[in-house]
Tab-separated table of C-alpha atoms in Angstrom:
chain	number	residue	atom	x	y	z
A	278	MET	CA	2.747	-4.461	-14.299
A	279	HIS	CA	3.115	-8.190	-14.880
A	280	ALA	CA	5.846	-7.410	-17.430
A	281	PHE	CA	8.011	-6.510	-14.417
A	282	ALA	CA	7.140	-9.638	-12.432
A	283	ASN	CA	10.619	-10.865	-13.322
A	284	PRO	CA	13.006	-9.254	-10.781
A	285	ALA	CA	15.899	-9.278	-13.314
A	286	LYS	CA	13.832	-7.240	-15.778
A	287	PHE	CA	12.716	-4.897	-13.000
A	288	LEU	CA	16.306	-4.437	-11.767
A	289	SER	CA	17.642	-3.495	-15.188
A	290	LEU	CA	15.013	-0.720	-15.439
A	291	ALA	CA	15.455	0.341	-11.793
A	292	LYS	CA	19.227	0.749	-12.237
A	293	VAL	CA	18.652	3.204	-15.089
A	294	LEU	CA	15.818	5.101	-13.384
A	295	THR	CA	17.288	5.480	-9.864
A	296	PRO	CA	19.920	8.205	-10.562
A	297	TRP	CA	17.613	10.153	-12.912
A	298	LEU	CA	14.758	10.234	-10.402
A	299	PHE	CA	17.105	10.997	-7.501
A	300	TRP	CA	19.112	13.865	-9.017
A	301	GLY	CA	16.177	15.254	-11.049
A	302	GLY	CA	13.989	15.240	-7.942
A	303	LEU	CA	16.662	16.828	-5.766
A	304	ALA	CA	17.274	19.588	-8.345
A	305	LEU	CA	13.561	20.418	-8.530
A	306	ILE	CA	13.291	20.412	-4.714
A	307	LEU	CA	16.225	22.842	-4.407
A	308	VAL	CA	14.909	25.197	-7.114
A	309	GLY	CA	11.327	25.088	-5.758
A	310	ALA	CA	12.369	25.554	-2.118
A	311	GLY	CA	14.833	28.314	-3.057
A	312	CYS	CA	12.154	30.196	-5.013
A	313	GLY	CA	9.633	29.599	-2.210
A	314	LEU	CA	12.037	31.005	0.372
A	315	PHE	CA	13.499	33.963	-1.498
A	316	VAL	CA	11.460	34.816	-4.611
A	317	THR	CA	7.731	34.578	-3.827
A	318	PRO	CA	6.006	37.301	-1.766
A	319	ALA	CA	4.741	36.798	1.809
A	320	ASP	CA	1.016	36.070	2.244
A	321	TYR	CA	-1.195	39.058	3.127
A	322	LEU	CA	-2.707	37.205	6.103
A	323	GLN	CA	-0.182	34.552	7.195
A	324	GLY	CA	2.917	36.613	6.469
A	325	GLU	CA	6.274	34.904	5.953
A	326	SER	CA	5.193	31.600	7.568
A	327	VAL	CA	3.349	30.703	4.342
A	328	ARG	CA	6.777	29.637	2.975
A	329	ILE	CA	6.441	26.406	5.000
A	330	LEU	CA	3.762	25.494	2.407
A	331	TYR	CA	6.456	24.378	-0.086
A	332	ILE	CA	7.593	21.511	2.121
A	333	HIS	CA	4.448	20.832	4.176
A	334	VAL	CA	2.160	20.137	1.191
A	335	PRO	CA	4.574	17.710	-0.596
A	336	ALA	CA	5.115	15.940	2.758
A	337	ALA	CA	1.339	15.504	3.211
A	338	TRP	CA	0.984	14.373	-0.424
A	339	LEU	CA	3.733	11.749	-0.030
A	340	GLY	CA	2.538	10.585	3.387
A	341	MET	CA	-0.902	9.863	1.913
A	342	GLY	CA	0.471	8.818	-1.493
A	343	GLY	CA	2.808	6.379	0.244
A	344	TRP	CA	-0.081	4.602	1.942
A	345	THR	CA	-1.998	4.571	-1.365
A	346	GLY	CA	1.051	2.811	-2.841
A	347	LEU	CA	1.102	0.354	0.079
A	348	ALA	CA	-2.582	-0.454	-0.445
A	349	ILE	CA	-2.119	-0.958	-4.213
A	350	ALA	CA	0.907	-3.208	-3.562
A	351	ALA	CA	-1.124	-5.171	-0.993
A	352	LEU	CA	-3.975	-5.619	-3.487
A	353	MET	CA	-1.522	-6.826	-6.153
A	354	GLN	CA	-0.007	-9.238	-3.630
A	355	ILE	CA	-3.332	-10.695	-2.501
A	356	VAL	CA	-5.189	-10.786	-5.842
A	357	TRP	CA	-2.447	-11.329	-8.464
A	358	ARG	CA	0.356	-12.672	-6.246
A	359	HIS	CA	2.764	-10.286	-7.974
A	360	PRO	CA	6.267	-11.277	-6.784
A	361	LEU	CA	7.445	-7.664	-6.386
A	362	ALA	CA	4.331	-6.337	-4.616
A	363	GLY	CA	5.518	-7.251	-1.113
A	364	VAL	CA	8.994	-5.879	-1.872
A	365	ALA	CA	7.429	-2.594	-3.042
A	366	GLY	CA	5.261	-2.437	0.104
A	367	ARG	CA	8.248	-2.855	2.398
A	368	ALA	CA	10.242	-0.304	0.390
A	369	ILE	CA	7.489	2.340	0.562
A	370	ALA	CA	6.748	2.063	4.305
A	371	VAL	CA	9.745	3.900	5.818
A	372	PRO	CA	9.810	6.884	3.389
A	373	GLY	CA	6.007	7.144	3.746
A	374	ALA	CA	6.300	7.231	7.536
A	375	LEU	CA	9.100	9.801	7.334
A	376	PHE	CA	6.998	12.149	5.192
A	377	THR	CA	3.981	11.741	7.446
A	378	ALA	CA	6.201	12.707	10.404
A	379	ILE	CA	7.633	15.679	8.450
A	380	CYS	CA	4.085	16.753	7.554
A	381	LEU	CA	3.073	16.682	11.239
A	382	ALA	CA	6.256	18.467	12.382
A	383	THR	CA	6.161	21.221	9.743
A	384	GLY	CA	2.407	21.664	10.256
A	385	SER	CA	2.940	22.062	13.978
A	386	ILE	CA	5.741	24.592	13.397
A	387	TRP	CA	3.496	26.458	10.933
A	388	GLY	CA	0.627	26.404	13.430
A	389	ARG	CA	2.484	28.208	16.216
A	390	PRO	CA	2.897	31.619	14.479
A	391	THR	CA	-0.288	31.232	12.381
A	392	TRP	CA	-2.864	29.863	14.856
A	393	GLY	CA	-1.025	30.524	18.121
A	394	THR	CA	-0.790	26.810	18.992
A	395	TRP	CA	1.551	23.928	18.187
A	396	TRP	CA	-1.189	21.299	18.158
A	397	GLU	CA	-4.966	20.936	18.113
A	398	TRP	CA	-6.830	17.631	18.356
A	399	ASP	CA	-8.941	18.354	15.289
A	400	GLY	CA	-9.916	15.970	12.486
A	401	ARG	CA	-7.068	16.734	10.078
A	402	MET	CA	-4.190	16.615	12.549
A	403	THR	CA	-5.537	13.626	14.475
A	404	SER	CA	-6.204	11.564	11.330
A	405	MET	CA	-2.688	12.377	10.056
A	406	LEU	CA	-1.263	11.224	13.397
A	407	VAL	CA	-3.300	8.008	13.038
A	408	LEU	CA	-1.665	7.543	9.603
A	409	LEU	CA	1.780	7.765	11.235
A	410	PHE	CA	0.793	5.071	13.771
A	411	LEU	CA	-0.553	2.927	10.910
A	412	TYR	CA	2.856	3.186	9.213
A	413	PHE	CA	4.552	2.118	12.464
A	414	GLY	CA	2.180	-0.856	12.669
A	415	TYR	CA	2.869	-1.850	9.049
A	416	ILE	CA	6.661	-1.574	9.523
A	417	ALA	CA	6.494	-3.720	12.681
A	418	LEU	CA	4.279	-6.351	10.999
A	419	ALA	CA	6.456	-6.473	7.854
A	420	ARG	CA	9.617	-6.797	9.964
A	421	ALA	CA	8.066	-9.573	12.055
A	422	SER	CA	6.943	-11.517	8.970
A	423	ALA	CA	10.370	-11.078	7.301
A	424	GLU	CA	12.030	-12.536	10.406
A	425	GLN	CA	9.972	-15.741	10.210
A	426	PRO	CA	11.996	-18.742	8.918
A	427	GLY	CA	12.016	-18.383	5.131
A	428	GLY	CA	9.920	-15.245	5.498
A	429	ILE	CA	11.906	-12.841	3.348
A	430	GLY	CA	11.689	-15.030	0.240
A	431	GLU	CA	7.917	-15.178	0.499
A	432	ASN	CA	6.376	-11.985	-0.994
A	433	GLY	CA	9.459	-9.966	-0.057
A	434	GLY	CA	8.790	-10.619	3.616
A	435	VAL	CA	5.256	-9.192	3.648
A	436	SER	CA	2.726	-11.668	5.013
A	437	ARG	CA	-0.929	-11.821	4.012
A	438	VAL	CA	-1.909	-10.294	7.369
A	439	THR	CA	0.433	-7.329	6.722
A	440	ALA	CA	-1.066	-6.844	3.259
A	441	ILE	CA	-4.609	-6.931	4.688
A	442	PHE	CA	-3.521	-4.383	7.321
A	443	ALA	CA	-2.365	-2.067	4.478
A	444	LEU	CA	-5.737	-2.422	2.739
A	445	VAL	CA	-7.769	-1.795	5.908
A	446	GLY	CA	-5.554	1.188	6.820
A	447	ALA	CA	-6.456	2.826	3.499
A	448	VAL	CA	-9.856	3.658	5.057
A	449	ASN	CA	-8.024	6.486	6.844
A	450	LEU	CA	-7.095	8.218	3.549
A	451	PRO	CA	-10.557	9.622	2.636
A	452	ILE	CA	-10.994	10.554	6.315
A	453	ILE	CA	-7.810	12.678	6.163
A	454	ASN	CA	-8.894	14.198	2.868
A	455	ARG	CA	-12.447	15.114	3.947
A	456	SER	CA	-11.657	15.900	7.609
A	457	VAL	CA	-11.551	19.675	7.029
A	458	VAL	CA	-14.986	19.502	5.398
A	459	TRP	CA	-16.671	17.126	7.867
A	460	TRP	CA	-15.457	18.761	11.100
A	461	ASN	CA	-14.721	22.275	12.324
A	462	SER	CA	-10.979	22.718	12.190
A	463	LEU	CA	-8.225	25.271	12.685
A	464	HIS	CA	-6.726	23.785	9.533
A	465	GLN	CA	-7.745	25.623	6.376
A	466	GLY	CA	-10.223	23.973	4.006
A	467	PRO	CA	-9.158	22.381	0.700
A	468	SER	CA	-7.049	25.013	-1.146
A	469	ILE	CA	-6.317	22.996	-4.283
A	470	THR	CA	-9.213	21.058	-5.805
A	471	MET	CA	-10.155	19.690	-9.241
A	472	ARG	CA	-11.876	23.027	-9.901
A	473	GLY	CA	-8.772	25.106	-9.280
A	474	SER	CA	-6.815	26.720	-6.476
A	475	SER	CA	-7.691	29.403	-3.938
A	476	ILE	CA	-3.965	30.190	-3.531
A	477	ASP	CA	-2.733	33.184	-5.518
A	478	SER	CA	-0.579	32.152	-8.502
A	479	ALA	CA	2.256	34.444	-7.285
A	480	ILE	CA	2.626	32.140	-4.255
A	481	LEU	CA	1.501	28.870	-5.851
A	482	TRP	CA	3.989	28.243	-8.686
A	483	PRO	CA	7.038	26.905	-6.700
A	484	LEU	CA	4.714	24.396	-5.022
A	485	GLY	CA	4.429	22.501	-8.337
A	486	LEU	CA	8.226	22.223	-8.457
A	487	THR	CA	8.569	20.904	-4.905
A	488	VAL	CA	5.630	18.473	-5.243
A	489	ILE	CA	7.084	16.992	-8.465
A	490	GLY	CA	10.636	17.099	-7.048
A	491	PHE	CA	9.769	15.319	-3.794
A	492	SER	CA	7.678	12.760	-5.737
A	493	LEU	CA	10.602	11.922	-8.066
A	494	TRP	CA	13.002	11.715	-5.112
A	495	PHE	CA	10.510	9.469	-3.247
A	496	GLY	CA	10.407	7.193	-6.332
A	497	ALA	CA	14.211	6.978	-6.317
A	498	ILE	CA	14.298	6.077	-2.613
A	499	VAL	CA	11.650	3.369	-3.111
A	500	LEU	CA	13.680	1.914	-6.014
A	501	MET	CA	16.866	1.962	-3.900
A	502	ARG	CA	15.104	0.157	-1.064
A	503	MET	CA	13.558	-2.399	-3.464
A	504	ARG	CA	16.998	-3.085	-4.982
A	505	SER	CA	18.383	-3.504	-1.495
A	506	ILE	CA	15.654	-6.016	-0.480
A	507	LEU	CA	16.061	-7.975	-3.748
A	508	ALA	CA	19.855	-8.194	-3.295
A	509	GLN	CA	19.345	-9.293	0.318
A	510	ASN	CA	16.856	-11.958	-0.885
A	511	LYS	CA	19.465	-13.271	-3.328
A	512	VAL	CA	22.108	-13.557	-0.586
A	513	GLU	CA	19.718	-15.279	1.826
A	514	ALA	CA	18.512	-17.727	-0.835
A	515	ARG	CA	22.139	-18.624	-1.680
A	516	MET	CA	23.018	-19.038	2.018
A	517	ALA	CA	20.008	-21.313	2.524
A	518	ARG	CA	21.024	-23.411	-0.508
A	519	LEU	CA	24.607	-23.734	0.794
A	520	ALA	CA	23.307	-24.747	4.233
A	521	ARG	CA	21.086	-27.427	2.644
A	522	GLU	CA	24.003	-28.753	0.556
A	523	ALA	CA	26.268	-28.870	3.614
A	524	ALA	CA	23.662	-30.768	5.686
B	243	MET	CA	6.325	37.636	15.931
B	244	ASN	CA	9.349	36.861	13.749
B	245	HIS	CA	8.353	33.941	11.488
B	246	TRP	CA	11.835	33.139	10.163
B	247	PRO	CA	13.004	30.914	13.061
B	248	PHE	CA	9.893	28.759	12.453
B	249	ILE	CA	10.541	28.627	8.705
B	250	ILE	CA	14.213	27.715	9.223
B	251	ALA	CA	13.270	24.982	11.736
B	252	ALA	CA	10.712	23.474	9.320
B	253	TYR	CA	13.169	23.444	6.387
B	254	LEU	CA	15.969	22.083	8.577
B	255	ILE	CA	13.851	19.139	9.801
B	256	THR	CA	12.863	18.339	6.206
B	257	ALA	CA	16.463	18.617	4.942
B	258	LEU	CA	17.719	16.318	7.714
B	259	GLY	CA	15.004	13.767	6.922
B	260	VAL	CA	15.692	13.869	3.174
B	261	LEU	CA	19.477	13.655	3.546
B	262	GLY	CA	19.328	10.987	6.253
B	263	LEU	CA	16.981	8.741	4.273
B	264	SER	CA	18.955	9.288	1.044
B	265	TRP	CA	22.218	8.332	2.753
B	266	GLY	CA	20.736	5.361	4.610
B	267	SER	CA	18.921	3.946	1.552
B	268	TRP	CA	21.922	4.424	-0.759
B	269	ARG	CA	24.325	2.797	1.704
B	270	ALA	CA	21.994	-0.157	2.331
B	271	MET	CA	21.524	-0.659	-1.422
B	272	ARG	CA	25.250	-0.497	-2.197
B	273	ALA	CA	26.124	-2.874	0.655
B	274	ALA	CA	23.398	-5.403	-0.271
B	275	GLU	CA	24.273	-5.342	-3.997
B	276	ALA	CA	28.008	-5.665	-3.234
B	277	ARG	CA	27.285	-8.738	-1.049
B	278	ALA	CA	25.115	-10.278	-3.773
B	279	ASP	CA	27.769	-9.617	-6.455
B	280	ALA	CA	30.544	-11.053	-4.272
B	281	MET	CA	28.476	-14.181	-3.680
B	282	ARG	CA	27.816	-14.579	-7.417
B	283	ARG	CA	31.549	-14.251	-8.192
B	284	ASP	CA	32.418	-16.889	-5.555
B	285	ARG	CA	30.001	-19.388	-7.051
């Protein structure tokens, strides 16, 4: 990781990776979603609504994966003072929040025909909603620290308090994961575990394509946002230097 | 109950989110990098 502490080195790799991740991810999403919509059979119990699985599960994975990324970036910022850690944290926050919101929306839409309700205040749904609010809190804190005088140059605009918030918020991740085991829930139990899957392979296979596709696309978006923040940092540093020279 | 309106709504929300974020992130990146390049040329 420290090999990429130099933003110039990181940018040269990011410029090559961005289009590959973006178009590769999008292609896999389209193939996986197309197969999930038109090729796989309906579920014997849930019927056609099971097709929402192919977008709901990747959204949940990226909502939680995004916060895992935030927490790792925060740890790298606090412990190793990695110069790109704060930039990565800021870049991950918005796509992570978007996927958490998509997970909640698609889950709610799935719930109506499957359970007969749009929403239930059970452990899984409530803890996922808490994750969305945590993202909002992180985005607000990061924006506030970037707006401080000289803030954006320091750790990409992510203050120590924001980084600590990301680490503390990670406590919610095992709660989301274990919520269907710890509490009675309308939400089904864990379907895919280290020991295998309870989903029939005839329905399961496009899920791999959409999970990988959305993950690659998410990586491309994070790289785009990091490039954007780094370019903005360059402009602001130059402006500050010109202002000092003029004074 | 017909499930297809629910499926279409779920996919539509996801597609809008994906396309919106792709467009917004790409535009922000291009604009920021163009500003940085222009500033470097003016130096």
